[in-house]
Short mmCIF file of C-alpha atoms in Angstrom, two decimals:
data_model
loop_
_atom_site.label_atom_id
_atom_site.label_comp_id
_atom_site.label_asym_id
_atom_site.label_seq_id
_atom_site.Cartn_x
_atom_site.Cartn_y
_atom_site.Cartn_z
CA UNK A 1 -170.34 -230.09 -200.96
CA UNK A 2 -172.65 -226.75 -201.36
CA UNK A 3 -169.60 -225.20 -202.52
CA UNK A 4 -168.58 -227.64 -204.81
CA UNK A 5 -171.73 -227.42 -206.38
CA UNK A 6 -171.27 -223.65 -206.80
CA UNK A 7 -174.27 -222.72 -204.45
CA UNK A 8 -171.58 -220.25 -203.05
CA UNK A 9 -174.13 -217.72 -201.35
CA UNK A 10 -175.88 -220.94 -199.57
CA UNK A 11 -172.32 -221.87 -198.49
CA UNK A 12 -171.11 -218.81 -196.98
CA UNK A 13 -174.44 -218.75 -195.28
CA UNK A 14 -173.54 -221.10 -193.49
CA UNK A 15 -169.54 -221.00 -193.24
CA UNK A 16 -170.82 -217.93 -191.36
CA UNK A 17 -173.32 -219.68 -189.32
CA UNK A 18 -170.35 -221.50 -188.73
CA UNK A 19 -167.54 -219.52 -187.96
CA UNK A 20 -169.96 -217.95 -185.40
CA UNK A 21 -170.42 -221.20 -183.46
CA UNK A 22 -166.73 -221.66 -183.26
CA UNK A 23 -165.24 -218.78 -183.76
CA UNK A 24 -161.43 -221.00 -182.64
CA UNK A 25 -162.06 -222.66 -186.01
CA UNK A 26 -159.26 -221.85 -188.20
CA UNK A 27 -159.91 -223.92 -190.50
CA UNK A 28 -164.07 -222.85 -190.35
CA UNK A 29 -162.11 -219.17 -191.25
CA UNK A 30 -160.35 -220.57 -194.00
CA UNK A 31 -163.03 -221.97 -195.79
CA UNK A 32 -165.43 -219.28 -195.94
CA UNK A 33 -162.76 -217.03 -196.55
CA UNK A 34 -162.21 -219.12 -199.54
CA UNK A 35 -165.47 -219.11 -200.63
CA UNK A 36 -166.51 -215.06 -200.18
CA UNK A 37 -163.13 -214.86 -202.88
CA UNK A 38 -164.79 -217.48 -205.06
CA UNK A 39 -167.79 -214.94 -205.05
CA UNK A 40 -165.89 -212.14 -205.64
CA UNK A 41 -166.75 -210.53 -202.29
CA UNK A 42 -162.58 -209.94 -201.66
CA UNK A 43 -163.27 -207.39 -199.01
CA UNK A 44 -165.56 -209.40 -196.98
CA UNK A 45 -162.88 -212.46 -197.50
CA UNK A 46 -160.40 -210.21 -196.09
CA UNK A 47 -162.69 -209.21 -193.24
CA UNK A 48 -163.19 -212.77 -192.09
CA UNK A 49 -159.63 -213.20 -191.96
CA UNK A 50 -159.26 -210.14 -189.68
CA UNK A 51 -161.49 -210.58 -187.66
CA UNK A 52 -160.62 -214.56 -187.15
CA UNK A 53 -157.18 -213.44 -186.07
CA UNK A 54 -157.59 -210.25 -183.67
CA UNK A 55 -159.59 -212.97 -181.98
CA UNK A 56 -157.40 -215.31 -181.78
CA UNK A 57 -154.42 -212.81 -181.36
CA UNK A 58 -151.92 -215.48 -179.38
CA UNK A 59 -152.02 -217.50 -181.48
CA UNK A 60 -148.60 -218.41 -184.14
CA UNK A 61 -147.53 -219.68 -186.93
CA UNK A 62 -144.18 -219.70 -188.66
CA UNK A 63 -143.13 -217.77 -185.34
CA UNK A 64 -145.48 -214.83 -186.69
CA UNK A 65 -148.81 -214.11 -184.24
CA UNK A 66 -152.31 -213.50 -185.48
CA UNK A 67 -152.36 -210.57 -183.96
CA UNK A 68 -149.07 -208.94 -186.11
CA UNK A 69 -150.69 -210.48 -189.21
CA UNK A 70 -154.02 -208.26 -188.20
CA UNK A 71 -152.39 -205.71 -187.33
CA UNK A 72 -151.06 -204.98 -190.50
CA UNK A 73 -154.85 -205.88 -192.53
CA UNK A 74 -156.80 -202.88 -193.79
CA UNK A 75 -159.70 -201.93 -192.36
CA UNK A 76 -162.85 -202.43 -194.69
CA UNK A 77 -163.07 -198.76 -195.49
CA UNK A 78 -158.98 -198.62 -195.90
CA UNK A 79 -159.16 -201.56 -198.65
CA UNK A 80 -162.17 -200.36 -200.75
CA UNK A 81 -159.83 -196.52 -200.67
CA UNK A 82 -156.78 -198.25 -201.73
CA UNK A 83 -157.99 -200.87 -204.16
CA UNK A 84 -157.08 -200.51 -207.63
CA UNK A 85 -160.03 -198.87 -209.37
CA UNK A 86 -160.34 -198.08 -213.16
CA UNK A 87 -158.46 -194.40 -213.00
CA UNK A 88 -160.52 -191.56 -214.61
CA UNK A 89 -159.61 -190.32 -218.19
CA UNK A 90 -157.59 -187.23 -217.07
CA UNK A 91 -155.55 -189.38 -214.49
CA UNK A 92 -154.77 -191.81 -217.12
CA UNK A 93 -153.84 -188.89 -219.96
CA UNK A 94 -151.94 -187.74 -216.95
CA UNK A 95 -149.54 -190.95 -216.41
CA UNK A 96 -149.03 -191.91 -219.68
CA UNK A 97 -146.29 -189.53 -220.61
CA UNK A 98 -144.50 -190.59 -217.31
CA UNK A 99 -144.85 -194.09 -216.87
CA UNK A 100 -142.65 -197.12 -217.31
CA UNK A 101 -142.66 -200.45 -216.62
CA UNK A 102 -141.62 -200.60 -212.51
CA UNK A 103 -138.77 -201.83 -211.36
CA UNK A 104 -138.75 -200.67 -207.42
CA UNK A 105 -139.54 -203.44 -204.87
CA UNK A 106 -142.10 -202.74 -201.94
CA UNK A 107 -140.38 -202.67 -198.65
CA UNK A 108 -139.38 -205.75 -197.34
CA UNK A 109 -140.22 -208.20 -200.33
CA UNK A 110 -137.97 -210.12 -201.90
CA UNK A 111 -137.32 -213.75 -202.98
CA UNK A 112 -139.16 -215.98 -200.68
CA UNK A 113 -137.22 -219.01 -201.70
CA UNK A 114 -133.82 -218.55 -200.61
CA UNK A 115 -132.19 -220.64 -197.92
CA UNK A 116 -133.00 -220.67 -193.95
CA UNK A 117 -131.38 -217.40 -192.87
CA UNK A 118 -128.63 -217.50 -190.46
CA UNK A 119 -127.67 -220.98 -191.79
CA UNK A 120 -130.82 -222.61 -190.02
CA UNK A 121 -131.70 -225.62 -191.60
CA UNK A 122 -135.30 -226.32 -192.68
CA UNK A 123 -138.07 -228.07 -190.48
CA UNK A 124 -141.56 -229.38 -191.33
CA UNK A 125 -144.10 -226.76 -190.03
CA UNK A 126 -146.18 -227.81 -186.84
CA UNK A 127 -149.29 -229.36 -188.26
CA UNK A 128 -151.88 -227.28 -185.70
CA UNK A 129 -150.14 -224.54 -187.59
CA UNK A 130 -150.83 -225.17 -190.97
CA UNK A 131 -154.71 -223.89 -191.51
CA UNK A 132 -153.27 -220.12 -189.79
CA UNK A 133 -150.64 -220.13 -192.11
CA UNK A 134 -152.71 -221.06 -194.91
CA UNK A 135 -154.50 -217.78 -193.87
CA UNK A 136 -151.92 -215.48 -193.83
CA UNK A 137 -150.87 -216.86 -197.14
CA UNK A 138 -155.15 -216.24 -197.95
CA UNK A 139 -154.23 -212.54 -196.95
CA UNK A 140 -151.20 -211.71 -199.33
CA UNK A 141 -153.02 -213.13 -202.21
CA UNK A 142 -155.67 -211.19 -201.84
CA UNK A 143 -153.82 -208.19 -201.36
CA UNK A 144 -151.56 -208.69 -204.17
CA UNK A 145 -154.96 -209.66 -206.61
CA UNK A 146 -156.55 -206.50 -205.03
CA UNK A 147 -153.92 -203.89 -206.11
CA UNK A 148 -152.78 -203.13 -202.30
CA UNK A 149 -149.19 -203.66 -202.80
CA UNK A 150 -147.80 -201.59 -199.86
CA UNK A 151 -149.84 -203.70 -197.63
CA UNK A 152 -149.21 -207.15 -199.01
CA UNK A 153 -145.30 -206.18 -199.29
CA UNK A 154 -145.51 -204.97 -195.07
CA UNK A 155 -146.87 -208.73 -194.69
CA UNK A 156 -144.77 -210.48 -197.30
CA UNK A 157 -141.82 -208.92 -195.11
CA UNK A 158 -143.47 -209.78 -191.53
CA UNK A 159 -143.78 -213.80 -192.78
CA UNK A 160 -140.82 -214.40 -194.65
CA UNK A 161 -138.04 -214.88 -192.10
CA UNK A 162 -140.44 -217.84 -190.03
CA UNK A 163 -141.51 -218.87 -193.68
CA UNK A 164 -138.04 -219.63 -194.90
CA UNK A 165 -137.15 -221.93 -192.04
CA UNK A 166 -140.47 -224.43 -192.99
CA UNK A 167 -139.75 -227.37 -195.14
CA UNK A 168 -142.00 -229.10 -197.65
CA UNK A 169 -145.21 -226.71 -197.22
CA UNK A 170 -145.89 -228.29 -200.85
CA UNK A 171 -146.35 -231.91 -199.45
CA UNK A 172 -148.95 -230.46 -196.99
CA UNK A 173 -152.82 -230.01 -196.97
CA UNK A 174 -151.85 -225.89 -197.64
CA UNK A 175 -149.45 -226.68 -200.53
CA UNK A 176 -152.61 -224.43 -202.63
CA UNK A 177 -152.28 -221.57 -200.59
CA UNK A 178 -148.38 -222.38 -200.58
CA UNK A 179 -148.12 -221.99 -204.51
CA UNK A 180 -149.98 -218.39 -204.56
CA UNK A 181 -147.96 -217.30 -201.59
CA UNK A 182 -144.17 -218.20 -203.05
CA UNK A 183 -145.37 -217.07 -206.66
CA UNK A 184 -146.83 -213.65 -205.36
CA UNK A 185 -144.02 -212.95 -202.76
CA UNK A 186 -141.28 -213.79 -205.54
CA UNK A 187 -143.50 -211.38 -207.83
CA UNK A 188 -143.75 -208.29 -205.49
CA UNK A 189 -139.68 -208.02 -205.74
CA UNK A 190 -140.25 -205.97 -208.70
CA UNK A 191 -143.19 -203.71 -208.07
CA UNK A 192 -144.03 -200.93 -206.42
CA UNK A 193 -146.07 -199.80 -203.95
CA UNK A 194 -147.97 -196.88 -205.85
CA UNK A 195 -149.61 -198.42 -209.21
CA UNK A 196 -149.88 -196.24 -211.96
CA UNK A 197 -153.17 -194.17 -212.80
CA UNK A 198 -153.16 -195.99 -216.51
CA UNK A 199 -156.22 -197.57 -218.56
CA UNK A 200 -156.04 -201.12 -217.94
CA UNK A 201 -155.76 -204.04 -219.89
CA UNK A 202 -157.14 -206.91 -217.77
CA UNK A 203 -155.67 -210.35 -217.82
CA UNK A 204 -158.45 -213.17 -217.08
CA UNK A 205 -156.76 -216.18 -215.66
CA UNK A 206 -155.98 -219.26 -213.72
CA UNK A 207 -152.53 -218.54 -211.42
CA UNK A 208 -150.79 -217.60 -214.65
CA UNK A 209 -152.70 -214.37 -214.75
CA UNK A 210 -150.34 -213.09 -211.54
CA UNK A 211 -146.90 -213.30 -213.81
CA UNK A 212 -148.15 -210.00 -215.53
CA UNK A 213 -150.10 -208.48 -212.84
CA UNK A 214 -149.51 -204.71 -212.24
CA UNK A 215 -147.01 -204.82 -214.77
CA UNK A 216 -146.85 -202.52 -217.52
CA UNK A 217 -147.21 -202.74 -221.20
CA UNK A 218 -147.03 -200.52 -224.25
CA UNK A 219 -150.40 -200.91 -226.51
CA UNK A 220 -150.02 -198.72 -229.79
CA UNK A 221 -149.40 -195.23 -228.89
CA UNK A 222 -150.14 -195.66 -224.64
CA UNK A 223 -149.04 -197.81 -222.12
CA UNK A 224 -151.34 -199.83 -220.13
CA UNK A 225 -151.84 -201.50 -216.99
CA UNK A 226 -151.89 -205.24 -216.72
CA UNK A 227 -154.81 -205.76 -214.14
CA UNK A 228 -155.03 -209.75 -212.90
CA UNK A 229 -158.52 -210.74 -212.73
CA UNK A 230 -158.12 -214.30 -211.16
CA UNK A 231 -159.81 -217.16 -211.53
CA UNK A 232 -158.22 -219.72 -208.93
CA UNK A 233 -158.04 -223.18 -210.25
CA UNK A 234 -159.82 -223.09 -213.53
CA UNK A 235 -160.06 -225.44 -216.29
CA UNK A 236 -160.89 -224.54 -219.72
CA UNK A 237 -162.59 -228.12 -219.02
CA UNK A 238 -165.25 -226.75 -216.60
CA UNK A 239 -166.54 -224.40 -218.93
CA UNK A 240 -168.60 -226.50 -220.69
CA UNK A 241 -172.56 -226.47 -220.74
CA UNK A 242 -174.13 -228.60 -217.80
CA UNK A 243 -170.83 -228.02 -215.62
CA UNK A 244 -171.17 -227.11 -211.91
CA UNK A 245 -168.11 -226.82 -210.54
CA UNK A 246 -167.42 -223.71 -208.03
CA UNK A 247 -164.22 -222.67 -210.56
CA UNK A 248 -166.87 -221.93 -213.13
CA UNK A 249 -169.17 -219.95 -210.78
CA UNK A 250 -165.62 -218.24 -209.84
CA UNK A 251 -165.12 -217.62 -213.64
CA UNK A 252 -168.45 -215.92 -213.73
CA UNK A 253 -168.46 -213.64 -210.58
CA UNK A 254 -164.69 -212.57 -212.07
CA UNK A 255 -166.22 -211.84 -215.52
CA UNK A 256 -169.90 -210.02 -214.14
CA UNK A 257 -166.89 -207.84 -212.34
CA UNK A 258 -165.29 -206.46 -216.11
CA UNK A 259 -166.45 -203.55 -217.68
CA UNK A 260 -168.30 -203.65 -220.64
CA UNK A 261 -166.22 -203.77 -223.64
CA UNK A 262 -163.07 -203.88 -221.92
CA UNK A 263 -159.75 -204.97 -223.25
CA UNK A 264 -159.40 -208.85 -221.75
CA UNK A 265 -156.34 -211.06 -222.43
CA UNK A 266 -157.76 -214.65 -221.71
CA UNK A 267 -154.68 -216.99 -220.42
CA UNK A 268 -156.80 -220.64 -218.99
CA UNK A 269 -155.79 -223.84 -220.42
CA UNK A 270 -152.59 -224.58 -218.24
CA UNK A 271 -154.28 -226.88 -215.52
CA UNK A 272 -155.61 -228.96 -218.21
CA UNK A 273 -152.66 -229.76 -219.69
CA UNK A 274 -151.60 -230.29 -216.78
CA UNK A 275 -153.95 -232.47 -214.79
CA UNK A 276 -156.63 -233.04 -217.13
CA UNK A 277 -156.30 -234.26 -220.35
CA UNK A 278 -154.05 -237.03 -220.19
CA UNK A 279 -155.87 -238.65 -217.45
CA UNK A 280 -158.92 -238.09 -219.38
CA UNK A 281 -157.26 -240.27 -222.28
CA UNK A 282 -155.77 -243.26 -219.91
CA UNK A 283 -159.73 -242.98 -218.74
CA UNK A 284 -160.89 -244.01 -222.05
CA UNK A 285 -162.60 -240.76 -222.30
CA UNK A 286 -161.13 -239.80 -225.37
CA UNK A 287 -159.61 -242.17 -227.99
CA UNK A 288 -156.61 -240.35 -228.17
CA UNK A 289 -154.80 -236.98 -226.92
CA UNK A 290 -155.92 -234.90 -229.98
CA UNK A 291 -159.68 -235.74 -229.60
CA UNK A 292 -159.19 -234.70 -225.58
CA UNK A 293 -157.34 -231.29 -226.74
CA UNK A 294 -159.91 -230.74 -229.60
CA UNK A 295 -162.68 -231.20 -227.53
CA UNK A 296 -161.76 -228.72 -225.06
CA UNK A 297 -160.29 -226.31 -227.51
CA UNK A 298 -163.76 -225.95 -228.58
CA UNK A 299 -165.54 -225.97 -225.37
CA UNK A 300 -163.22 -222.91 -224.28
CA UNK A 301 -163.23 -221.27 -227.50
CA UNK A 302 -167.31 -221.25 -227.80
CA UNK A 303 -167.69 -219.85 -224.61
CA UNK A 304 -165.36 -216.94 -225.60
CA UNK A 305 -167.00 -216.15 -228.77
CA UNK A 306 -169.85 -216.29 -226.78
CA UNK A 307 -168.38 -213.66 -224.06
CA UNK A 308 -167.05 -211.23 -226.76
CA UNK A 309 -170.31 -211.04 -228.45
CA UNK A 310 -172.65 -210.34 -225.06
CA UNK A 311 -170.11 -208.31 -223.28
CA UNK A 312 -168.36 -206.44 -226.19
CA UNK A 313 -164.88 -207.20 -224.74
CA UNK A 314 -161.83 -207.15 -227.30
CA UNK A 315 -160.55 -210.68 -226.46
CA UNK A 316 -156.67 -211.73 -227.17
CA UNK A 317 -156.19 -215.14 -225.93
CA UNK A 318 -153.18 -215.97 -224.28
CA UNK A 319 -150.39 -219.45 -225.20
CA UNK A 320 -150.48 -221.85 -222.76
CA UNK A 321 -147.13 -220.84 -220.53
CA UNK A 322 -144.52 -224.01 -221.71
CA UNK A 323 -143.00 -224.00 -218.34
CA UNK A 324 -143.33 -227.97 -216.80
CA UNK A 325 -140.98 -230.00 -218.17
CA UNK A 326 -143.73 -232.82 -217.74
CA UNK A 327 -146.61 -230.98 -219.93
CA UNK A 328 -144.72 -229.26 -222.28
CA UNK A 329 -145.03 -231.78 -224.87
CA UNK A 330 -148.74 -231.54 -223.94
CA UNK A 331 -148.89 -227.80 -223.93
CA UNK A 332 -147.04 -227.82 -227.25
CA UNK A 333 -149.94 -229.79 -228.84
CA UNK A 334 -152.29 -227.50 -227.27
CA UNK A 335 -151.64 -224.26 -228.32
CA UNK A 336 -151.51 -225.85 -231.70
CA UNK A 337 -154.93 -226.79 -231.67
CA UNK A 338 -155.94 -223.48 -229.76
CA UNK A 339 -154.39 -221.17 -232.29
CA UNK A 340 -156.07 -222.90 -235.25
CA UNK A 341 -159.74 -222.12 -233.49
CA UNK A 342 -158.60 -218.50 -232.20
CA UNK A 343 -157.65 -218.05 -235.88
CA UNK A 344 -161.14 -219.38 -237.31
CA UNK A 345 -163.09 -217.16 -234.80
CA UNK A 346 -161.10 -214.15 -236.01
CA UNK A 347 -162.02 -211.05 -235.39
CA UNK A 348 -164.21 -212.33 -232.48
CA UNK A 349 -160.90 -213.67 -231.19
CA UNK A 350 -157.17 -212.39 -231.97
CA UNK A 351 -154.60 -214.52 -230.63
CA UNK A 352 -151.60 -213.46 -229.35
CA UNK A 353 -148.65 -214.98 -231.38
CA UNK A 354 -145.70 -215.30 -228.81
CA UNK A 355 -145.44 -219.09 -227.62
CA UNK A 356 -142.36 -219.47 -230.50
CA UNK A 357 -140.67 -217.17 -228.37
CA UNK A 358 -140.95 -218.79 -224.82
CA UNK A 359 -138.97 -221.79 -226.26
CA UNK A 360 -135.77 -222.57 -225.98
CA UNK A 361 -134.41 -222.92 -229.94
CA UNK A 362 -134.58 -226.88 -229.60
CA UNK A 363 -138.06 -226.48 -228.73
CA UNK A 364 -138.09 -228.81 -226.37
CA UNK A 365 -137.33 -226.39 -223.23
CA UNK A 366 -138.36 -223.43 -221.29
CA UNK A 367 -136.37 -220.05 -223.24
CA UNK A 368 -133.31 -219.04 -220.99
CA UNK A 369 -134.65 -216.38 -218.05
CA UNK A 370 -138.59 -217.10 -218.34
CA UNK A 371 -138.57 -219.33 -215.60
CA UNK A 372 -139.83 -217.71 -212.13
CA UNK A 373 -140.61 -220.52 -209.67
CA UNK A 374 -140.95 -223.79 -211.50
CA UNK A 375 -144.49 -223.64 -212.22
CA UNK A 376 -145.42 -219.72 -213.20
CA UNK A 377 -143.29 -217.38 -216.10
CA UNK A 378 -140.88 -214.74 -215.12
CA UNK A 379 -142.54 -211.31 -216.15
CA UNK A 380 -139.75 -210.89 -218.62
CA UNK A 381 -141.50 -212.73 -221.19
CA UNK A 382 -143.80 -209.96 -220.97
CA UNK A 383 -141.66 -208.10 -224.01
CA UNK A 384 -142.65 -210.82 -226.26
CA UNK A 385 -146.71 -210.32 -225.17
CA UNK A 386 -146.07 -206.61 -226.09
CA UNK A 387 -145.13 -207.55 -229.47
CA UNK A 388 -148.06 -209.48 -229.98
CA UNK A 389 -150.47 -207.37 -229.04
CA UNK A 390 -152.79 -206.36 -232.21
CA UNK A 391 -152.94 -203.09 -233.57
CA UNK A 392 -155.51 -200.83 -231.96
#
């Protein structure tokens, strides 16, 4: 409940008070390894982990040990060395002339949703497993969010072969945790382990904002970085004034963490679509859809004019991805009404006109290829965010 109500220093307070006590509890670990990312405080998040499974070496999930999974952790001074930083202006001028998008894979990743190998079929995982998976899933995410690709793809590798013999992780209490872990491991196929040294242009997002992390895109006459800077589990919704909700207290810690006047692309809205608005509506909150969409339109919209204006960031807001067959029709309507108010707030706002080409030409499906795991866009359909980026 302290978390909920985004007192998040009161609640790792006492998550550590806690995971002190009982320092068996996986899922005590969990938690306030949750909540230390909801603050922003990634390294300490990945500390907790560490230090919950070298003391609890023995024990396994997914056939993998707690100790292997530690083993293969950063030590606090290793992660703040290899974390992606902002690189300096001469490393930057330095890359640009050499740099294209990557196409290597780490070693070991590779599609995590392929079939049980050796023609094993599928089994439900142990449920006294589930909270130490969850936290080697906690791991890779971070990782991946961090910038420490050849670390995350060494794990990614370690977990896969016991991962791809579990069945229906998405019915279970981890199915979260789940999600990030399929969508990142699928995602690190197609990176490498050495990021560029280029200027970055940082994507602000729910889960959506991992589809072009690390990737990298021409803006004028440089390429840039695409730097994720994640806001798990955001609605546009919990925005608003009066609102305390930890996602919005995550929102904040993410944004305190931007430079001044950086370049942001802002991609939030999916979730609401998704889980919010039409339940809002058959709630009698809203007389109809359109009222629902226009009223959070404008609740996410004012807070961005607002957040251009006090930071100085150059703000290009980002479609709604179409990819759910069951919210397109939704998201369609969405983006509507968002690029109408992006368009009035001009220049404060500059959205980035691309949703056209993420539809298939019936415009009632996903575009061919731009599908990555059901829920999240291939990073293909970054060539059509290139296109829309404004001029510089």
């Amino acid at each position: 409940m302290v978390k909920d109500f985004s007192h998040l220093e009161a609640a790792c307070a006492l998550y550590a008070e806690a995971v002190r006590l009982v320092p068996t509890s996986t899922s005590y670990a969990l938690n306030y390894a949750h909540t230390l990312e909801a603050n922003g405080r990634y390294a300490d998040a990945l500390g907790v982990i560490s230090t919950h499974l070298s003391s609890n070496g023995s024990r396994t999930a997914a056939g993998v040990a707690a100790s292997q999974v530690a083993a293969i952790l950063p030590k606090r001074r290793d992660f703040e060395a290899d974390r992606w930083r902002p690189p300096t202006e001469t490393a930057s001028a330095a890359a640009t002339a050499t740099t294209a998008a990557p196409t290597a894979a780490p070693h070991g990743a590779g599609d995590p949703l392929g079939p049980a190998e050796g023609g094993r079929s599928a089994k439900a995982a142990p449920p006294e497993e589930l909270d130490l998976l969850a936290l080697y899933f906690t791991a890779v995410k971070i990782l991946f969010v961090q910038g420490l690709l050849s670390a995350a793809g060494r794990l990614v590798a370690l977990l896969e072969p016991g991962c791809r013999t579990l069945a229906d992780l998405h019915l279970t209490l981890v199915r979260n945790e789940n999600a990030y872990y399929c969508c990142t491991a699928m995602l690190m196929a197609t990176l490498p382990e050495q990021l560029p040294a280029l200027a970055p242009l940082f994507v602000l997002g729910d889960s959506h904002s991992l589809s072009p992390a690390w990737r990298t895109v021409h803006w004028g006459d440089a390429p840039r970085l695409l730097v994720p800077a994640l806001v798990t589990g955001l609605k546009a919704w919990h925005l608003r004034d009066g609102s305390d909700f930890f996602p919005k207290a995550n929102f904040e810690s993410v944004v305190k963490a931007l430079p001044d006047g950086a370049d942001v692309i802002v991609a939030f809205g999916e979730i609401d679509c998704r889980e919010g608005l039409l339940v809002a509506v058959e709630r009698a909150k809203y007389a109809d859809l359109p009222e629902a969409i226009s009223t959070v339109v404008g609740i996410y919209v004012n807070v961005l004019r607002k957040l251009a204006a006090r930071r100085r960031f150059r703000l290009m807001i980002h479609p709604v991805p179409p990819v759910l067959n069951e919210t397109r029709a939704v998201v369609v309507q969405f983006n509507a009404a968002l690029r109408r108010a992006v368009e009035a707030a001009a220049p404060t706002l500059t959205w980035l006109d691309f949703f056209g080409a993420l539809l298939a030409p019936s415009g009632d499906a996903l575009a061919e290829g731009m599908a990555l795991d059901g829920t999240h866009m291939n990073p293909v359909y970054l060539r059509h965010l290139e296109t829309a980026l404004p001029s510089c």
